Coordinates of C-alpha atoms in Angstrom, one line a residue:
Chain A
M1 CA 115.7 5.7 104.0
S2 CA 119.0 5.0 102.2
E3 CA 121.2 1.9 102.2
V4 CA 124.6 1.6 103.9
L5 CA 127.5 -0.3 102.4
I6 CA 130.1 -1.5 105.0
V7 CA 133.5 -3.0 104.2
G8 CA 135.7 -4.6 106.8
S9 CA 136.7 -7.7 108.7
V10 CA 134.4 -10.5 109.6
A11 CA 136.2 -12.5 112.3
Y12 CA 136.1 -14.9 115.1
D13 CA 137.6 -13.6 118.4
G14 CA 139.0 -15.4 121.4
L15 CA 138.7 -13.0 124.4
K16 CA 139.5 -12.6 128.0
T17 CA 138.4 -9.7 130.1
P18 CA 138.2 -9.1 133.9
Y19 CA 134.7 -10.4 133.6
G20 CA 135.3 -13.7 132.0
S21 CA 136.5 -15.3 128.8
V22 CA 135.1 -16.8 125.5
P23 CA 137.2 -19.1 123.4
K24 CA 135.6 -18.3 120.0
I25 CA 132.9 -15.8 119.3
L26 CA 131.7 -13.9 116.2
G27 CA 133.5 -10.6 115.8
G28 CA 135.1 -8.3 113.2
A29 CA 134.7 -4.6 112.4
A30 CA 132.2 -5.2 109.6
T31 CA 130.1 -7.5 111.8
Y32 CA 129.8 -5.0 114.7
S33 CA 129.2 -2.0 112.5
S34 CA 126.7 -3.8 110.2
L35 CA 124.7 -4.9 113.2
A36 CA 124.7 -1.4 114.6
A37 CA 123.8 0.3 111.3
S38 CA 121.0 -2.2 110.7
L39 CA 119.1 -0.7 113.7
F40 CA 118.5 2.3 111.5
A41 CA 118.9 1.4 107.8
P42 CA 119.3 -1.6 105.5
V43 CA 123.0 -2.7 105.2
K44 CA 125.0 -4.3 102.5
M45 CA 128.0 -6.0 104.1
V46 CA 131.2 -6.6 102.2
G47 CA 133.8 -9.1 103.5
V48 CA 135.3 -12.5 103.4
V49 CA 135.0 -15.6 105.6
G50 CA 136.6 -19.0 105.6
D51 CA 135.1 -22.4 105.3
D52 CA 134.9 -22.6 109.1
F53 CA 132.4 -19.8 109.2
K54 CA 129.1 -21.1 110.5
E55 CA 125.9 -20.8 108.5
A56 CA 124.1 -19.7 111.7
E57 CA 126.2 -16.5 111.7
F58 CA 124.9 -15.6 108.2
K59 CA 121.4 -16.4 109.3
M60 CA 121.7 -14.1 112.3
L61 CA 123.1 -11.3 110.2
R62 CA 120.3 -11.6 107.6
R63 CA 117.7 -11.7 110.4
H64 CA 118.9 -8.2 111.2
G65 CA 118.2 -7.0 107.7
I66 CA 121.9 -7.2 106.6
N67 CA 122.5 -8.3 103.0
T68 CA 125.4 -10.7 103.1
E69 CA 125.6 -11.4 99.3
L70 CA 128.9 -9.6 99.1
V71 CA 130.5 -11.6 101.9
T72 CA 132.4 -14.2 100.0
R73 CA 133.3 -17.6 101.4
E74 CA 136.9 -18.7 100.5
K75 CA 138.9 -21.8 101.2
G76 CA 140.8 -21.4 104.4
K77 CA 140.2 -20.0 107.9
T78 CA 138.2 -17.0 109.0
F79 CA 140.2 -14.1 110.4
F80 CA 140.9 -15.1 114.0
W81 CA 142.0 -12.7 116.8
T82 CA 142.8 -13.6 120.3
G83 CA 143.4 -11.0 123.0
Y84 CA 142.8 -9.8 126.5
Y85 CA 142.0 -6.8 128.5
E86 CA 143.3 -5.9 131.9
T87 CA 141.5 -3.7 134.5
D88 CA 142.0 -0.7 132.3
M89 CA 139.8 -2.0 129.5
S90 CA 140.7 0.8 127.2
V91 CA 143.7 -1.1 125.9
A92 CA 143.4 -4.4 124.0
H93 CA 146.3 -6.8 124.2
T94 CA 146.7 -9.0 121.2
V95 CA 147.8 -12.6 121.9
S96 CA 147.6 -13.9 118.3
L97 CA 146.3 -12.8 115.0
E98 CA 145.6 -15.2 112.1
L99 CA 144.5 -13.3 109.0
G100 CA 143.4 -16.5 107.2
V101 CA 141.3 -15.7 104.1
F102 CA 141.4 -12.0 105.0
E103 CA 145.0 -11.9 103.8
T104 CA 143.9 -12.1 100.2
F105 CA 140.6 -10.2 100.6
N106 CA 139.7 -8.5 97.4
P107 CA 136.4 -6.7 97.9
L108 CA 134.2 -6.8 94.8
I109 CA 131.2 -4.5 94.7
L110 CA 128.7 -5.7 92.1
G111 CA 125.7 -4.2 90.3
R112 CA 123.3 -2.1 92.3
S113 CA 125.6 -2.2 95.3
R114 CA 127.8 0.3 93.6
K115 CA 125.1 2.9 93.9
V116 CA 124.7 2.6 97.7
P117 CA 125.0 6.3 98.9
F118 CA 126.4 5.8 102.4
V119 CA 129.7 3.9 102.7
F120 CA 131.6 2.9 105.8
L121 CA 135.2 1.8 105.2
A122 CA 136.2 0.0 108.4
A123 CA 139.9 -0.2 109.4
I124 CA 141.4 -2.3 106.6
H125 CA 144.4 -1.7 104.4
P126 CA 144.0 1.7 102.8
D127 CA 144.6 0.2 99.3
L128 CA 141.5 -2.0 99.8
Q129 CA 139.6 1.0 101.0
M130 CA 140.6 2.9 97.8
N131 CA 139.8 -0.2 95.8
V132 CA 136.2 -0.2 97.2
L133 CA 135.8 3.6 96.6
K134 CA 136.9 3.2 93.0
Q135 CA 134.1 0.7 92.4
M136 CA 131.4 2.9 94.0
D137 CA 129.3 5.2 91.8
K138 CA 129.5 8.7 93.4
P139 CA 128.7 7.8 97.0
K140 CA 127.0 10.6 98.9
F141 CA 128.9 10.2 102.1
V142 CA 132.0 8.2 102.9
V143 CA 133.2 7.4 106.4
L144 CA 136.6 6.0 107.0
D145 CA 138.1 4.3 110.1
T146 CA 141.8 3.3 110.4
R147 CA 144.2 2.2 113.0
D148 CA 147.8 2.9 114.1
L149 CA 149.1 0.0 112.1
W150 CA 148.0 1.5 108.7
I151 CA 149.2 4.9 109.7
N152 CA 152.6 3.5 110.5
I153 CA 153.1 1.2 107.5
T154 CA 150.9 2.6 104.7
K155 CA 150.7 6.3 105.3
P156 CA 151.0 7.4 101.7
S157 CA 148.1 5.1 100.7
L158 CA 146.0 6.2 103.6
L159 CA 146.6 9.9 102.8
K160 CA 145.2 9.2 99.3
V161 CA 142.0 7.6 100.6
L162 CA 141.6 10.4 103.2
K163 CA 141.3 12.8 100.3
K164 CA 138.3 11.0 99.1
T165 CA 136.4 10.6 102.4
D166 CA 133.9 12.9 103.9
L167 CA 134.4 11.9 107.5
A168 CA 137.3 10.2 109.4
V169 CA 136.8 8.4 112.7
V170 CA 140.0 8.3 114.8
N171 CA 141.2 8.2 118.4
D172 CA 143.7 10.6 120.0
Q173 CA 146.7 8.4 119.3
E174 CA 145.8 8.0 115.6
I175 CA 145.3 11.7 115.2
R176 CA 148.7 12.4 116.6
L177 CA 150.3 9.8 114.3
L178 CA 148.5 11.2 111.3
T179 CA 149.1 14.9 111.8
G180 CA 152.1 15.2 114.2
E181 CA 150.0 17.5 116.4
M182 CA 150.0 16.7 120.1
H183 CA 147.0 18.9 120.8
L184 CA 143.8 17.1 119.9
M185 CA 141.9 20.2 118.6
K186 CA 144.8 21.3 116.5
G187 CA 145.2 17.7 115.3
A188 CA 141.6 17.5 114.3
R189 CA 141.8 20.8 112.3
A190 CA 145.0 19.6 110.6
L191 CA 143.2 16.3 109.6
Q192 CA 140.3 18.3 108.2
K193 CA 142.7 19.9 105.8
M194 CA 143.9 16.4 104.7
G195 CA 140.5 15.5 103.1
P196 CA 137.6 14.8 105.5
K197 CA 135.5 17.9 106.1
I198 CA 134.4 16.2 109.4
V199 CA 136.5 14.5 112.0
I200 CA 135.3 12.4 114.9
V201 CA 137.7 11.7 117.8
K202 CA 136.6 8.7 119.8
K203 CA 137.6 9.2 123.5
G204 CA 136.3 5.9 124.9
E205 CA 134.7 6.4 128.3
H206 CA 134.9 10.2 127.7
G207 CA 132.7 10.1 124.7
A208 CA 133.2 11.4 121.2
M209 CA 134.2 14.9 119.9
M210 CA 133.2 15.9 116.4
F211 CA 134.8 18.7 114.4
G212 CA 132.8 20.1 111.5
P213 CA 133.4 23.1 109.3
G214 CA 133.4 25.9 111.9
W215 CA 131.9 24.0 114.7
T216 CA 132.8 21.5 117.4
F217 CA 130.6 19.1 119.3
L218 CA 131.0 16.8 122.2
S219 CA 128.7 13.9 123.1
P220 CA 129.7 12.3 126.5
A221 CA 129.8 8.5 126.7
V222 CA 126.8 6.9 128.3
P223 CA 127.6 6.4 132.0
L224 CA 127.7 2.6 132.6
D225 CA 127.6 0.7 135.9
Y226 CA 129.6 -2.1 134.3
V227 CA 131.5 -2.9 131.1
V228 CA 132.0 -6.6 130.3
D229 CA 133.9 -6.5 127.0
P230 CA 135.0 -3.4 125.1
T231 CA 135.6 -5.2 121.8
G232 CA 133.8 -3.7 118.9
A233 CA 132.8 -0.5 120.7
G234 CA 134.4 1.8 118.1
D235 CA 133.0 -0.2 115.2
T236 CA 129.5 -0.2 116.7
F237 CA 129.8 3.5 117.1
A238 CA 130.7 4.1 113.5
G239 CA 128.1 1.7 112.2
A240 CA 125.3 3.3 114.2
F241 CA 126.5 6.7 113.2
I242 CA 126.4 6.0 109.5
G243 CA 123.2 4.0 109.8
Y244 CA 121.5 7.0 111.5
L245 CA 122.5 9.3 108.7
A246 CA 121.3 6.8 106.0
K247 CA 118.0 6.6 107.8
Y248 CA 117.4 10.3 107.2
K249 CA 119.2 10.3 103.8
K250 CA 120.8 13.6 104.6
V251 CA 123.9 15.0 106.2
N252 CA 123.7 18.3 108.1
E253 CA 125.1 19.6 111.4
K254 CA 122.0 18.6 113.4
L255 CA 121.8 15.1 112.0
L256 CA 125.5 14.6 112.4
K257 CA 125.2 15.4 116.1
Q258 CA 122.3 13.1 116.5
A259 CA 124.2 10.4 114.7
V260 CA 127.1 10.7 117.1
I261 CA 124.7 10.3 120.0
A262 CA 123.2 7.3 118.3
G263 CA 126.7 5.9 118.0
N264 CA 127.4 6.4 121.7
L265 CA 124.1 4.9 122.7
V266 CA 124.4 1.7 120.6
A267 CA 128.1 1.3 121.6
S268 CA 127.1 1.4 125.2
F269 CA 125.1 -1.8 124.7
T270 CA 128.0 -3.6 122.9
V271 CA 130.4 -3.2 125.8
Q272 CA 127.9 -4.7 128.3
G273 CA 128.2 -8.2 126.9
F274 CA 130.7 -10.5 125.2
G275 CA 131.0 -10.1 121.4
T276 CA 127.9 -9.2 119.5
K277 CA 125.4 -10.7 122.0
T278 CA 124.0 -7.5 123.5
I279 CA 123.8 -5.7 120.2
E280 CA 122.1 -8.7 118.6
A281 CA 119.4 -8.5 121.3
L282 CA 119.1 -4.8 121.0
N283 CA 115.8 -3.3 119.8
K284 CA 114.3 0.2 119.4
A285 CA 112.4 0.0 122.8
K286 CA 115.7 -0.6 124.7
L287 CA 117.5 2.0 122.7
R288 CA 114.7 4.6 123.3
K289 CA 114.8 4.0 127.0
R290 CA 118.6 4.5 127.2
A291 CA 118.3 7.6 124.9
A292 CA 115.8 9.1 127.4
A293 CA 118.2 8.5 130.3
Y294 CA 121.1 9.8 128.3
H295 CA 119.3 13.1 127.6
K296 CA 118.7 13.6 131.3
F297 CA 122.4 12.9 132.0
A298 CA 123.9 15.1 129.2
S299 CA 121.4 17.9 128.6
I300 CA 123.0 21.2 129.4
P301 CA 120.8 23.9 131.0
K302 CA 121.5 27.5 130.1
V303 CA 123.5 29.3 132.7
K304 CA 122.4 32.8 133.6
I305 CA 125.4 35.1 134.0
Chain B
M1 CA 121.9 37.0 146.6
S2 CA 123.6 35.3 149.5
E3 CA 127.1 35.5 150.7
V4 CA 129.8 32.8 150.4
L5 CA 132.4 32.0 153.1
I6 CA 135.5 30.4 151.8
V7 CA 138.3 28.9 153.9
G8 CA 141.6 27.7 152.5
S9 CA 145.1 28.5 151.7
V10 CA 146.4 31.8 150.5
A11 CA 149.8 31.3 149.0
Y12 CA 152.6 32.4 146.7
D13 CA 153.5 29.9 144.0
G14 CA 156.6 29.4 141.9
L15 CA 155.6 27.7 138.7
K16 CA 157.0 26.2 135.6
T17 CA 154.9 24.9 132.7
P18 CA 155.7 24.0 129.1
Y19 CA 154.6 27.6 128.3
G20 CA 156.9 29.5 130.7
S21 CA 157.7 30.1 134.3
V22 CA 157.0 32.6 137.1
P23 CA 159.2 32.8 140.2
K24 CA 156.5 34.0 142.6
I25 CA 152.9 34.7 142.0
L26 CA 149.7 34.9 144.1
G27 CA 148.1 31.6 144.5
G28 CA 146.3 29.3 147.0
A29 CA 143.0 27.5 147.0
A30 CA 141.1 30.3 148.9
T31 CA 142.5 32.9 146.5
Y32 CA 141.4 31.1 143.3
S33 CA 138.0 30.1 144.7
S34 CA 137.2 33.5 146.2
L35 CA 138.0 35.3 142.9
A36 CA 135.8 32.8 141.0
A37 CA 132.9 33.0 143.5
S38 CA 133.1 36.8 143.5
L39 CA 131.9 36.8 139.9
F40 CA 128.5 35.8 141.2
A41 CA 128.2 36.7 144.9
P42 CA 129.9 38.6 147.7
V43 CA 132.7 36.5 149.3
K44 CA 134.1 36.4 152.8
M45 CA 137.5 34.9 152.6
V46 CA 139.1 33.1 155.6
G47 CA 142.9 32.5 155.7
V48 CA 146.3 33.5 156.9
V49 CA 149.2 35.3 155.3
G50 CA 152.7 36.1 156.5
D51 CA 154.4 39.5 156.7
D52 CA 155.8 39.1 153.2
F53 CA 152.2 39.3 151.8
K54 CA 151.8 42.4 149.6
E55 CA 149.2 44.9 150.4
A56 CA 148.5 45.1 146.7
E57 CA 147.1 41.6 146.8
F58 CA 144.6 42.5 149.4
K59 CA 143.6 45.5 147.4
M60 CA 143.1 43.4 144.3
L61 CA 140.9 40.9 146.3
R62 CA 138.8 43.7 147.7
R63 CA 138.4 45.3 144.3
H64 CA 136.7 42.0 143.4
G65 CA 134.2 42.4 146.2
I66 CA 136.0 39.9 148.5
N67 CA 135.9 40.7 152.1
T68 CA 139.3 39.9 153.6
E69 CA 138.7 40.9 157.2
L70 CA 139.1 37.2 158.2
V71 CA 142.4 36.8 156.4
T72 CA 144.8 37.4 159.3
R73 CA 148.4 38.5 158.9
E74 CA 150.9 36.6 161.1
K75 CA 154.6 36.9 161.8
G76 CA 156.4 34.6 159.3
K77 CA 156.3 33.6 155.7
T78 CA 153.2 33.1 153.5
F79 CA 152.6 29.5 152.3
F80 CA 155.0 29.0 149.4
W81 CA 154.7 26.3 146.9
T82 CA 157.0 25.6 143.9
G83 CA 156.2 23.1 141.3
Y84 CA 156.2 22.3 137.6
Y85 CA 154.1 20.6 134.9
E86 CA 155.3 18.5 132.1
T87 CA 153.6 18.1 128.7
D88 CA 150.8 16.2 130.5
M89 CA 149.6 19.1 132.5
S90 CA 147.1 17.1 134.5
V91 CA 149.9 16.2 137.0
A92 CA 151.5 18.8 139.2
H93 CA 155.0 18.0 140.4
T94 CA 155.9 19.6 143.7
V95 CA 159.5 20.8 144.1
S96 CA 159.2 22.5 147.5
L97 CA 156.5 23.4 150.0
E98 CA 156.9 25.8 152.8
L99 CA 153.9 26.0 155.0
G100 CA 155.1 29.1 156.8
V101 CA 152.3 30.8 158.8
F102 CA 149.8 28.2 157.4
E103 CA 151.3 25.6 159.7
T104 CA 149.6 27.2 162.7
F105 CA 146.5 28.4 160.9
N106 CA 143.6 28.6 163.2
P107 CA 140.5 30.0 161.4
L108 CA 138.4 32.2 163.5
I109 CA 134.9 33.1 162.2
L110 CA 133.6 36.1 163.9
G111 CA 130.3 37.8 164.4
R112 CA 128.0 38.1 161.4
S113 CA 130.3 35.9 159.3
R114 CA 129.0 32.9 161.3
K115 CA 125.7 33.3 159.6
V116 CA 126.9 33.1 156.0
P117 CA 124.7 30.4 154.4
F118 CA 127.1 29.1 151.6
V119 CA 130.4 27.6 152.8
F120 CA 133.3 26.3 150.8
L121 CA 135.9 24.3 152.8
A122 CA 138.9 24.1 150.4
A123 CA 141.4 21.3 150.8
I124 CA 142.9 21.9 154.2
H125 CA 143.4 19.6 157.2
P126 CA 139.9 18.1 158.0
D127 CA 140.3 19.1 161.7
L128 CA 140.4 22.8 160.5
Q129 CA 137.5 22.2 158.2
M130 CA 135.5 20.8 161.2
N131 CA 136.7 23.7 163.4
V132 CA 135.2 26.1 160.8
L133 CA 131.9 24.2 160.6
K134 CA 131.5 24.2 164.3
Q135 CA 131.8 28.0 164.4
M136 CA 129.1 28.4 161.7
D137 CA 125.5 29.0 162.6
K138 CA 123.5 26.4 160.6
P139 CA 124.9 27.0 157.1
K140 CA 122.5 26.3 154.3
F141 CA 125.0 24.5 152.0
V142 CA 128.5 23.2 152.7
V143 CA 130.9 22.2 149.9
L144 CA 134.0 20.3 150.8
D145 CA 137.2 19.7 148.8
T146 CA 140.1 17.5 149.9
R147 CA 143.2 15.9 148.6
D148 CA 144.9 12.5 148.6
L149 CA 147.2 13.7 151.4
W150 CA 144.3 14.2 153.9
I151 CA 142.7 11.0 152.8
N152 CA 145.9 9.1 153.4
I153 CA 146.9 10.6 156.8
T154 CA 143.7 11.9 158.4
K155 CA 141.0 9.7 157.1
P156 CA 139.0 9.4 160.4
S157 CA 138.9 13.2 160.8
L158 CA 137.9 13.6 157.2
L159 CA 135.1 11.0 157.5
K160 CA 133.7 13.1 160.4
V161 CA 133.6 16.3 158.4
L162 CA 132.1 14.5 155.4
K163 CA 129.1 13.6 157.5
K164 CA 128.5 17.4 157.9
T165 CA 128.8 18.4 154.3
D166 CA 126.2 18.7 151.6
L167 CA 128.5 18.3 148.6
A168 CA 132.0 16.8 148.1
V169 CA 134.3 17.7 145.2
V170 CA 136.8 15.0 144.4
N171 CA 138.8 13.6 141.5
D172 CA 138.9 9.9 140.4
Q173 CA 141.9 9.1 142.5
E174 CA 140.5 10.6 145.6
I175 CA 137.2 8.8 145.2
R176 CA 139.1 5.5 145.0
L177 CA 141.1 6.3 148.1
L178 CA 138.1 7.3 150.0
T179 CA 135.7 4.5 149.1
G180 CA 137.9 1.7 147.9
E181 CA 135.8 1.4 144.8
M182 CA 137.7 1.3 141.5
H183 CA 134.6 2.1 139.4
L184 CA 133.9 5.8 139.4
M185 CA 130.1 5.5 139.5
K186 CA 130.1 3.0 142.3
G187 CA 132.6 5.1 144.2
A188 CA 130.4 8.2 143.8
R189 CA 127.4 6.3 145.2
A190 CA 129.5 4.9 148.1
L191 CA 130.7 8.5 148.9
Q192 CA 127.1 9.7 148.9
K193 CA 126.4 7.3 151.7
M194 CA 129.3 8.7 153.7
G195 CA 127.6 12.1 154.1
P196 CA 127.4 14.4 151.1
K197 CA 124.1 14.0 149.2
I198 CA 125.8 15.3 146.2
V199 CA 129.2 14.3 144.8
I200 CA 131.1 16.1 142.0
V201 CA 133.9 14.2 140.3
K202 CA 136.4 16.5 138.5
K203 CA 137.7 14.9 135.4
G204 CA 140.1 17.6 134.2
E205 CA 140.0 18.0 130.4
H206 CA 137.0 15.6 130.4
G207 CA 134.8 17.8 132.5
A208 CA 132.9 17.2 135.7
M209 CA 130.4 14.6 136.6
M210 CA 127.8 15.2 139.3
F211 CA 125.9 12.6 141.3
G212 CA 122.7 13.7 143.0
P213 CA 120.0 11.8 144.7
G214 CA 118.7 9.6 141.9
W215 CA 120.3 11.5 139.0
T216 CA 123.7 11.9 137.3
F217 CA 124.9 14.8 135.2
L218 CA 127.9 15.5 133.0
S219 CA 129.2 18.8 131.9
P220 CA 132.1 18.5 129.4
A221 CA 135.1 20.7 129.9
V222 CA 135.3 23.8 127.7
P223 CA 137.4 22.8 124.7
L224 CA 140.5 25.0 124.7
D225 CA 143.0 25.7 122.0
Y226 CA 145.7 26.2 124.6
V227 CA 146.4 25.8 128.3
V228 CA 149.1 27.8 129.9
D229 CA 149.0 26.9 133.6
P230 CA 146.5 24.4 135.2
T231 CA 147.2 25.6 138.7
G232 CA 144.0 26.6 140.5
A233 CA 141.6 25.1 138.0
G234 CA 139.9 22.8 140.6
D235 CA 139.6 25.7 143.1
T236 CA 138.3 28.0 140.5
F237 CA 135.7 25.4 139.6
A238 CA 134.5 25.0 143.2
G239 CA 134.5 28.7 143.9
A240 CA 132.4 29.5 140.8
F241 CA 130.2 26.6 141.6
I242 CA 129.3 27.8 145.1
G243 CA 129.2 31.4 144.0
Y244 CA 126.6 30.6 141.4
L245 CA 124.4 28.8 144.0
A246 CA 124.8 31.7 146.4
K247 CA 123.7 34.1 143.6
Y248 CA 120.3 32.3 143.4
K249 CA 120.2 31.6 147.1
K250 CA 118.8 28.1 146.4
V251 CA 119.9 24.6 145.7
N252 CA 118.0 22.4 143.4
E253 CA 118.9 20.0 140.6
K254 CA 118.7 22.6 137.8
L255 CA 120.7 25.2 139.7
L256 CA 123.3 22.6 140.7
K257 CA 123.7 21.7 137.0
Q258 CA 124.0 25.3 136.0
A259 CA 126.5 25.8 138.8
V260 CA 128.7 23.0 137.4
I261 CA 128.7 24.6 134.0
A262 CA 129.6 28.0 135.6
G263 CA 132.5 26.2 137.3
N264 CA 133.7 24.7 134.1
L265 CA 133.4 28.0 132.3
V266 CA 135.3 30.1 134.8
A267 CA 138.0 27.4 135.3
S268 CA 138.6 27.5 131.5
F269 CA 139.8 31.0 131.9
T270 CA 142.1 30.3 134.9
V271 CA 144.1 27.7 132.9
Q272 CA 144.8 30.1 130.0
G273 CA 147.1 32.3 132.0
F274 CA 149.6 32.1 134.8
G275 CA 148.2 32.3 138.3
T276 CA 145.1 34.4 138.9
K277 CA 145.8 36.8 136.0
T278 CA 143.1 35.7 133.6
I279 CA 140.5 35.3 136.3
E280 CA 141.3 38.7 137.7
A281 CA 140.6 40.2 134.3
L282 CA 137.5 38.2 133.7
N283 CA 134.2 39.9 133.5
K284 CA 130.6 39.0 132.7
A285 CA 130.8 39.9 129.1
K286 CA 133.7 37.6 128.4
L287 CA 132.0 34.9 130.5
R288 CA 128.7 35.2 128.6
K289 CA 130.5 34.9 125.3
R290 CA 132.2 31.7 126.3
A291 CA 129.0 30.4 127.7
A292 CA 127.3 30.9 124.4
A293 CA 130.0 29.0 122.6
Y294 CA 129.9 26.3 125.2
H295 CA 126.2 25.8 124.7
K296 CA 126.7 25.3 121.0
F297 CA 129.5 22.8 121.7
A298 CA 127.7 20.7 124.4
S299 CA 124.0 21.0 123.6
I300 CA 122.7 17.6 122.9
P301 CA 120.0 17.3 120.2
K302 CA 117.2 14.7 120.7
V303 CA 117.8 11.6 118.7
K304 CA 114.8 10.1 116.9
I305 CA 114.9 6.4 117.2

């Protein structure tokens, strides 16, 4: 088993969905992805919080085997996002965004942490992503996430980081913005030429499509009777994905496919509760049960033609 | 091998898509679905055409093993639809619709044809669908398609036919209209209680989801580099689906799943050319090749948790 290093936002979220609302709840890309990765491998989390960040959150993270030594506490407020979802929960509407201490976030990777082989760069400013990569000592596998904002305002920086990543996780809108291709498959192949040998396109309720060198793979999303709060689904997916690879210390076509399924499975729990509640309560027994149901749902029999 | 009886429109279409346009080309639900079904089983086609219908079309259909004895020729014009697709080819825009001889279509099932065990009722007026069912002699398996128009204007009639069908093929909008459920899975289960034990929800580029008694199955769509004309994709899907079942003369969970995949595979050819051209040229070798690629794309490895 290898370790995973995860860099990203640690935040509080204020949320409203058709199923209810919460005024302030633990969130952030690094939080969701670290919790998800911790189901499979030990995690080193890199981030920054303000002096309003509760000690209980740290304790919860550590209880999940997440090393929080590289999460620094600064004077000021923790990143705070408020937003809501309407009936179509695939779109998050931002009401307010206070960067707080995140505005001057300067990730510092110290000592042994520089040797962690699996690295997930959650969607932060690409200069910060590059900053982290430069501190790492020849990582084995680097996964990058981004968002439309960074593509729109910092594309040259992002293109530089992409050159140094092994895998990029994007959605259909981001892939269009990045490559100018309207057609998803052409876009994915164009993105593969920009650095990452492997591209994963997250398609929300339609699952995730992965493009490798010479092969393509689709893992449908887990069918769900209800979704309570989609926040963190993508980060959970990416965290479980890289955690799964770290568990097996290898990267090959078969493990990559399994890791995508693991990502879909774990993300299916995240969206069934507010914030990180369901993923905090997740264990291997629950995950195995859902995995078994998923295999019945998505296994493709051979057609006889 | 059993026979399939297919009732639906036989038409000429005038089409414009981002890839080109054709002024007048063979189309219609019965045409697409019969051609698709004929890849797997002998087909009896039921429909009506006008005196403008070319003899060459009949010849082509017969060349594919389709029995056209129950396609009557009436005085008047063949059903003629003109429409176009924009960049988002999932929506067909109708420009004009001339029912012609289809307006007084009165399907007559004669003699041995009444004993055909597999029946596909394409999306026509539900009273006509019922009319056909009443003429059939205890069919083994009845598949019904419909469209928003019939749900909106003839719902009571449609509900009666649904009670007599084994399987309904719908899209997400139709399932909402039919059941009042916004959530696809709840809608499918509600529809199962209205008659058909099995429900297939067509999700276009995202594949097809099937709901059986106690099980759910998803077959992703075949990933395509290009789509030329989406007309007839749903009809092709349904035709290949029922043809596949008729080939094996049985209906069980495994065969139903294989039949959905067969539907997706054959439909992936239809959309890569205008009208019925690509499906006319389709053969088992081409289909097997695409099936092999599809299995690589959609086969789900077991995750080890």
